[in-house]
Amino acid sequence: MLAVLQRVREARVTIEDRIAGEIGSGMLILLGIEEADDETDVEWLGGKLVKLRIFSDQAGLMNLSLRDVGGSALIVSQFTLHASTKKGNRPSFIRAARPEKAIPLYEMFIEKMKVLLGEAHVATGAFGADMQVSLVNDGPVTIPIDSRNRQ
């Protein structure tokens, strides 16, 4: 499971000119699910993201987590995170999980985040939809995390 997280002041997902999800201060999570992923990836990644200390404390140091600051998470499915550009000029998405595998894991990840942060602090896009994502990146802070490489 790949996540690209961005610390944001605000973020929004629009689908067909309708706001599907939006948050104020918190974390935009672009989530890519691959065929090898399972429930253990959901558990590990969810726990890692809510405890990751990327928010500034009184001294301006990144010492606070999403949970510490009472921030929200906007979760957006993004299979293109698994793009391979090794061969040719057209990306291959062969590593990305098919919808029948990805949708249950995506939904499980959303539920895990709701448990960890509280339902009011989690917003989403829609799996497989054509989405427009807008955000104000705070910092900027952008961090990729791979549940296959748990460092």
PDB file of C-alpha atoms in Angstrom:
ATOM      1  CA  MET A   1       0.000   0.000   0.000  1.00  0.00           C
ATOM      2  CA  LEU A   2       1.463   3.310  -1.044  1.00  0.00           C
ATOM      3  CA  ALA A   3       0.445   6.591   0.511  1.00  0.00           C
ATOM      4  CA  VAL A   4       1.555  10.046  -0.427  1.00  0.00           C
ATOM      5  CA  LEU A   5       0.586  12.310   2.415  1.00  0.00           C
ATOM      6  CA  GLN A   6       0.542  16.062   2.324  1.00  0.00           C
ATOM      7  CA  ARG A   7       0.205  18.259   5.366  1.00  0.00           C
ATOM      8  CA  VAL A   8      -2.505  20.722   4.398  1.00  0.00           C
ATOM      9  CA  ARG A   9      -4.214  23.833   5.649  1.00  0.00           C
ATOM     10  CA  GLU A  10      -7.248  22.738   3.638  1.00  0.00           C
ATOM     11  CA  ALA A  11      -8.102  20.191   0.959  1.00  0.00           C
ATOM     12  CA  ARG A  12     -11.134  19.333  -1.142  1.00  0.00           C
ATOM     13  CA  VAL A  13     -12.262  16.676  -3.609  1.00  0.00           C
ATOM     14  CA  THR A  14     -14.823  17.641  -6.232  1.00  0.00           C
ATOM     15  CA  ILE A  15     -16.694  15.173  -8.436  1.00  0.00           C
ATOM     16  CA  GLU A  16     -18.880  16.516 -11.246  1.00  0.00           C
ATOM     17  CA  ASP A  17     -18.838  20.031  -9.736  1.00  0.00           C
ATOM     18  CA  ARG A  18     -19.986  18.710  -6.344  1.00  0.00           C
ATOM     19  CA  ILE A  19     -17.785  18.679  -3.246  1.00  0.00           C
ATOM     20  CA  ALA A  20     -17.410  15.040  -2.245  1.00  0.00           C
ATOM     21  CA  GLY A  21     -15.131  15.648   0.712  1.00  0.00           C
ATOM     22  CA  GLU A  22     -13.226  18.481   2.314  1.00  0.00           C
ATOM     23  CA  ILE A  23     -11.144  19.173   5.388  1.00  0.00           C
ATOM     24  CA  GLY A  24      -9.469  22.073   7.107  1.00  0.00           C
ATOM     25  CA  SER A  25      -6.084  21.572   8.719  1.00  0.00           C
ATOM     26  CA  GLY A  26      -4.785  18.027   8.503  1.00  0.00           C
ATOM     27  CA  MET A  27      -3.534  15.488   6.024  1.00  0.00           C
ATOM     28  CA  LEU A  28      -4.424  14.713   2.420  1.00  0.00           C
ATOM     29  CA  ILE A  29      -3.728  11.015   1.850  1.00  0.00           C
ATOM     30  CA  LEU A  30      -3.383   9.777  -1.725  1.00  0.00           C
ATOM     31  CA  LEU A  31      -3.749   6.001  -1.365  1.00  0.00           C
ATOM     32  CA  GLY A  32      -2.601   3.403  -3.873  1.00  0.00           C
ATOM     33  CA  ILE A  33      -3.436  -0.257  -3.306  1.00  0.00           C
ATOM     34  CA  GLU A  34      -1.575  -3.097  -4.984  1.00  0.00           C
ATOM     35  CA  GLU A  35      -2.405  -6.769  -5.459  1.00  0.00           C
ATOM     36  CA  ALA A  36      -0.050  -7.869  -2.654  1.00  0.00           C
ATOM     37  CA  ASP A  37      -1.764  -5.678  -0.029  1.00  0.00           C
ATOM     38  CA  ASP A  38      -3.986  -7.053   2.709  1.00  0.00           C
ATOM     39  CA  GLU A  39      -5.488  -6.160   6.090  1.00  0.00           C
ATOM     40  CA  THR A  40      -2.080  -5.999   7.762  1.00  0.00           C
ATOM     41  CA  ASP A  41      -1.104  -3.147   5.429  1.00  0.00           C
ATOM     42  CA  VAL A  42      -4.285  -1.271   6.378  1.00  0.00           C
ATOM     43  CA  GLU A  43      -3.565  -1.691  10.096  1.00  0.00           C
ATOM     44  CA  TRP A  44       0.089  -0.680   9.846  1.00  0.00           C
ATOM     45  CA  LEU A  45      -0.437   2.308   7.545  1.00  0.00           C
ATOM     46  CA  GLY A  46      -3.408   3.686   9.462  1.00  0.00           C
ATOM     47  CA  GLY A  47      -1.495   3.505  12.736  1.00  0.00           C
ATOM     48  CA  LYS A  48       1.591   5.053  11.182  1.00  0.00           C
ATOM     49  CA  LEU A  49      -0.233   7.998   9.621  1.00  0.00           C
ATOM     50  CA  VAL A  50      -2.151   9.128  12.705  1.00  0.00           C
ATOM     51  CA  LYS A  51       1.012   8.993  14.850  1.00  0.00           C
ATOM     52  CA  LEU A  52       3.436  10.503  12.305  1.00  0.00           C
ATOM     53  CA  ARG A  53       4.843  13.688  13.834  1.00  0.00           C
ATOM     54  CA  ILE A  54       4.677  16.165  10.951  1.00  0.00           C
ATOM     55  CA  PHE A  55       2.841  19.069  12.617  1.00  0.00           C
ATOM     56  CA  SER A  56       4.659  21.929  14.306  1.00  0.00           C
ATOM     57  CA  ASP A  57       4.817  22.408  18.051  1.00  0.00           C
ATOM     58  CA  GLN A  58       5.204  25.746  19.878  1.00  0.00           C
ATOM     59  CA  ALA A  59       8.904  25.857  18.936  1.00  0.00           C
ATOM     60  CA  GLY A  60       8.145  25.319  15.243  1.00  0.00           C
ATOM     61  CA  LEU A  61       9.514  21.758  15.259  1.00  0.00           C
ATOM     62  CA  MET A  62       7.643  18.845  13.684  1.00  0.00           C
ATOM     63  CA  ASN A  63       6.804  17.084  16.946  1.00  0.00           C
ATOM     64  CA  LEU A  64       3.022  16.688  16.814  1.00  0.00           C
ATOM     65  CA  SER A  65       0.872  14.047  15.141  1.00  0.00           C
ATOM     66  CA  LEU A  66      -2.441  14.354  13.338  1.00  0.00           C
ATOM     67  CA  ARG A  67      -4.115  13.038  16.476  1.00  0.00           C
ATOM     68  CA  ASP A  68      -2.219  15.524  18.690  1.00  0.00           C
ATOM     69  CA  VAL A  69      -3.418  18.537  16.692  1.00  0.00           C
ATOM     70  CA  GLY A  70      -6.985  17.272  16.242  1.00  0.00           C
ATOM     71  CA  GLY A  71      -6.519  17.379  12.472  1.00  0.00           C
ATOM     72  CA  SER A  72      -8.575  15.696   9.785  1.00  0.00           C
ATOM     73  CA  ALA A  73      -7.733  13.308   6.964  1.00  0.00           C
ATOM     74  CA  LEU A  74      -8.959  13.459   3.370  1.00  0.00           C
ATOM     75  CA  ILE A  75      -8.456  10.036   1.762  1.00  0.00           C
ATOM     76  CA  VAL A  76      -8.317   9.805  -2.030  1.00  0.00           C
ATOM     77  CA  SER A  77      -7.819   6.527  -3.914  1.00  0.00           C
ATOM     78  CA  GLN A  78      -5.098   6.826  -6.537  1.00  0.00           C
ATOM     79  CA  PHE A  79      -4.048   3.732  -8.467  1.00  0.00           C
ATOM     80  CA  THR A  80      -1.552   5.819 -10.482  1.00  0.00           C
ATOM     81  CA  LEU A  81       0.824   5.737  -7.504  1.00  0.00           C
ATOM     82  CA  HIS A  82       1.741   2.245  -8.716  1.00  0.00           C
ATOM     83  CA  ALA A  83       2.748   3.446 -12.181  1.00  0.00           C
ATOM     84  CA  SER A  84       5.784   1.842 -13.742  1.00  0.00           C
ATOM     85  CA  THR A  85       7.617   4.000 -16.277  1.00  0.00           C
ATOM     86  CA  LYS A  86      10.453   1.539 -16.819  1.00  0.00           C
ATOM     87  CA  LYS A  87       9.504   0.603 -20.363  1.00  0.00           C
ATOM     88  CA  GLY A  88       8.434   3.075 -23.028  1.00  0.00           C
ATOM     89  CA  ASN A  89       6.596   6.338 -22.487  1.00  0.00           C
ATOM     90  CA  ARG A  90       3.197   5.050 -21.435  1.00  0.00           C
ATOM     91  CA  PRO A  91       2.945   4.158 -17.732  1.00  0.00           C
ATOM     92  CA  SER A  92       1.954   0.627 -16.798  1.00  0.00           C
ATOM     93  CA  PHE A  93      -0.363   0.115 -13.835  1.00  0.00           C
ATOM     94  CA  ILE A  94      -0.008  -3.655 -13.621  1.00  0.00           C
ATOM     95  CA  ARG A  95       0.910  -3.531  -9.901  1.00  0.00           C
ATOM     96  CA  ALA A  96      -2.260  -1.660  -8.964  1.00  0.00           C
ATOM     97  CA  ALA A  97      -4.939  -3.880  -7.456  1.00  0.00           C
ATOM     98  CA  ARG A  98      -8.064  -4.593  -9.484  1.00  0.00           C
ATOM     99  CA  PRO A  99     -11.231  -2.987  -8.078  1.00  0.00           C
ATOM    100  CA  GLU A 100     -12.521  -6.251  -6.595  1.00  0.00           C
ATOM    101  CA  LYS A 101      -9.425  -6.343  -4.370  1.00  0.00           C
ATOM    102  CA  ALA A 102      -8.807  -2.610  -3.956  1.00  0.00           C
ATOM    103  CA  ILE A 103     -12.296  -1.399  -3.005  1.00  0.00           C
ATOM    104  CA  PRO A 104     -12.633  -3.541   0.145  1.00  0.00           C
ATOM    105  CA  LEU A 105      -9.134  -2.513   1.303  1.00  0.00           C
ATOM    106  CA  TYR A 106      -9.838   1.153   0.527  1.00  0.00           C
ATOM    107  CA  GLU A 107     -13.062   0.985   2.532  1.00  0.00           C
ATOM    108  CA  MET A 108     -11.285  -0.860   5.353  1.00  0.00           C
ATOM    109  CA  PHE A 109      -8.624   1.866   5.439  1.00  0.00           C
ATOM    110  CA  ILE A 110     -11.302   4.571   5.671  1.00  0.00           C
ATOM    111  CA  GLU A 111     -12.985   2.732   8.552  1.00  0.00           C
ATOM    112  CA  LYS A 112      -9.636   2.288  10.311  1.00  0.00           C
ATOM    113  CA  MET A 113      -8.965   6.021  10.066  1.00  0.00           C
ATOM    114  CA  LYS A 114     -12.462   6.782  11.415  1.00  0.00           C
ATOM    115  CA  VAL A 115     -11.746   4.572  14.419  1.00  0.00           C
ATOM    116  CA  LEU A 116      -8.369   6.225  15.001  1.00  0.00           C
ATOM    117  CA  LEU A 117      -9.432   9.856  14.441  1.00  0.00           C
ATOM    118  CA  GLY A 118     -13.179   9.901  14.899  1.00  0.00           C
ATOM    119  CA  GLU A 119     -15.679   9.833  12.058  1.00  0.00           C
ATOM    120  CA  ALA A 120     -16.016  13.634  11.928  1.00  0.00           C
ATOM    121  CA  HIS A 121     -12.305  13.918  11.113  1.00  0.00           C
ATOM    122  CA  VAL A 122     -12.308  11.725   7.980  1.00  0.00           C
ATOM    123  CA  ALA A 123     -13.450  12.737   4.492  1.00  0.00           C
ATOM    124  CA  THR A 124     -13.048  10.894   1.197  1.00  0.00           C
ATOM    125  CA  GLY A 125     -13.273  11.052  -2.529  1.00  0.00           C
ATOM    126  CA  ALA A 126     -15.003   8.239  -4.436  1.00  0.00           C
ATOM    127  CA  PHE A 127     -13.165   5.146  -5.596  1.00  0.00           C
ATOM    128  CA  GLY A 128     -12.677   5.113  -9.370  1.00  0.00           C
ATOM    129  CA  ALA A 129     -14.289   8.502  -9.939  1.00  0.00           C
ATOM    130  CA  ASP A 130     -12.872  11.327 -12.020  1.00  0.00           C
ATOM    131  CA  MET A 131     -11.943  13.668  -9.167  1.00  0.00           C
ATOM    132  CA  GLN A 132     -10.520  17.142  -8.941  1.00  0.00           C
ATOM    133  CA  VAL A 133      -8.360  17.570  -5.859  1.00  0.00           C
ATOM    134  CA  SER A 134      -7.425  20.981  -4.554  1.00  0.00           C
ATOM    135  CA  LEU A 135      -5.281  21.722  -1.552  1.00  0.00           C
ATOM    136  CA  VAL A 136      -3.164  24.249   0.234  1.00  0.00           C
ATOM    137  CA  ASN A 137      -0.010  22.332   1.137  1.00  0.00           C
ATOM    138  CA  ASP A 138       1.311  23.497   4.500  1.00  0.00           C
ATOM    139  CA  GLY A 139       5.079  23.768   4.588  1.00  0.00           C
ATOM    140  CA  PRO A 140       5.145  22.255   2.021  1.00  0.00           C
ATOM    141  CA  VAL A 141       5.283  18.837   3.640  1.00  0.00           C
ATOM    142  CA  THR A 142       4.835  15.856   1.311  1.00  0.00           C
ATOM    143  CA  ILE A 143       5.899  12.351   2.372  1.00  0.00           C
ATOM    144  CA  PRO A 144       5.602   9.007   0.548  1.00  0.00           C
ATOM    145  CA  ILE A 145       5.084   5.895   2.702  1.00  0.00           C
ATOM    146  CA  ASP A 146       5.134   2.298   1.472  1.00  0.00           C
ATOM    147  CA  SER A 147       3.693  -0.415   3.703  1.00  0.00           C
ATOM    148  CA  ARG A 148       5.966  -2.930   1.929  1.00  0.00           C
ATOM    149  CA  ASN A 149       9.020  -0.994   3.171  1.00  0.00           C
ATOM    150  CA  ARG A 150       8.243  -0.397   6.855  1.00  0.00           C
ATOM    151  CA  GLN A 151      11.155   1.810   7.861  1.00  0.00           C
TER     152      GLN A 151
END
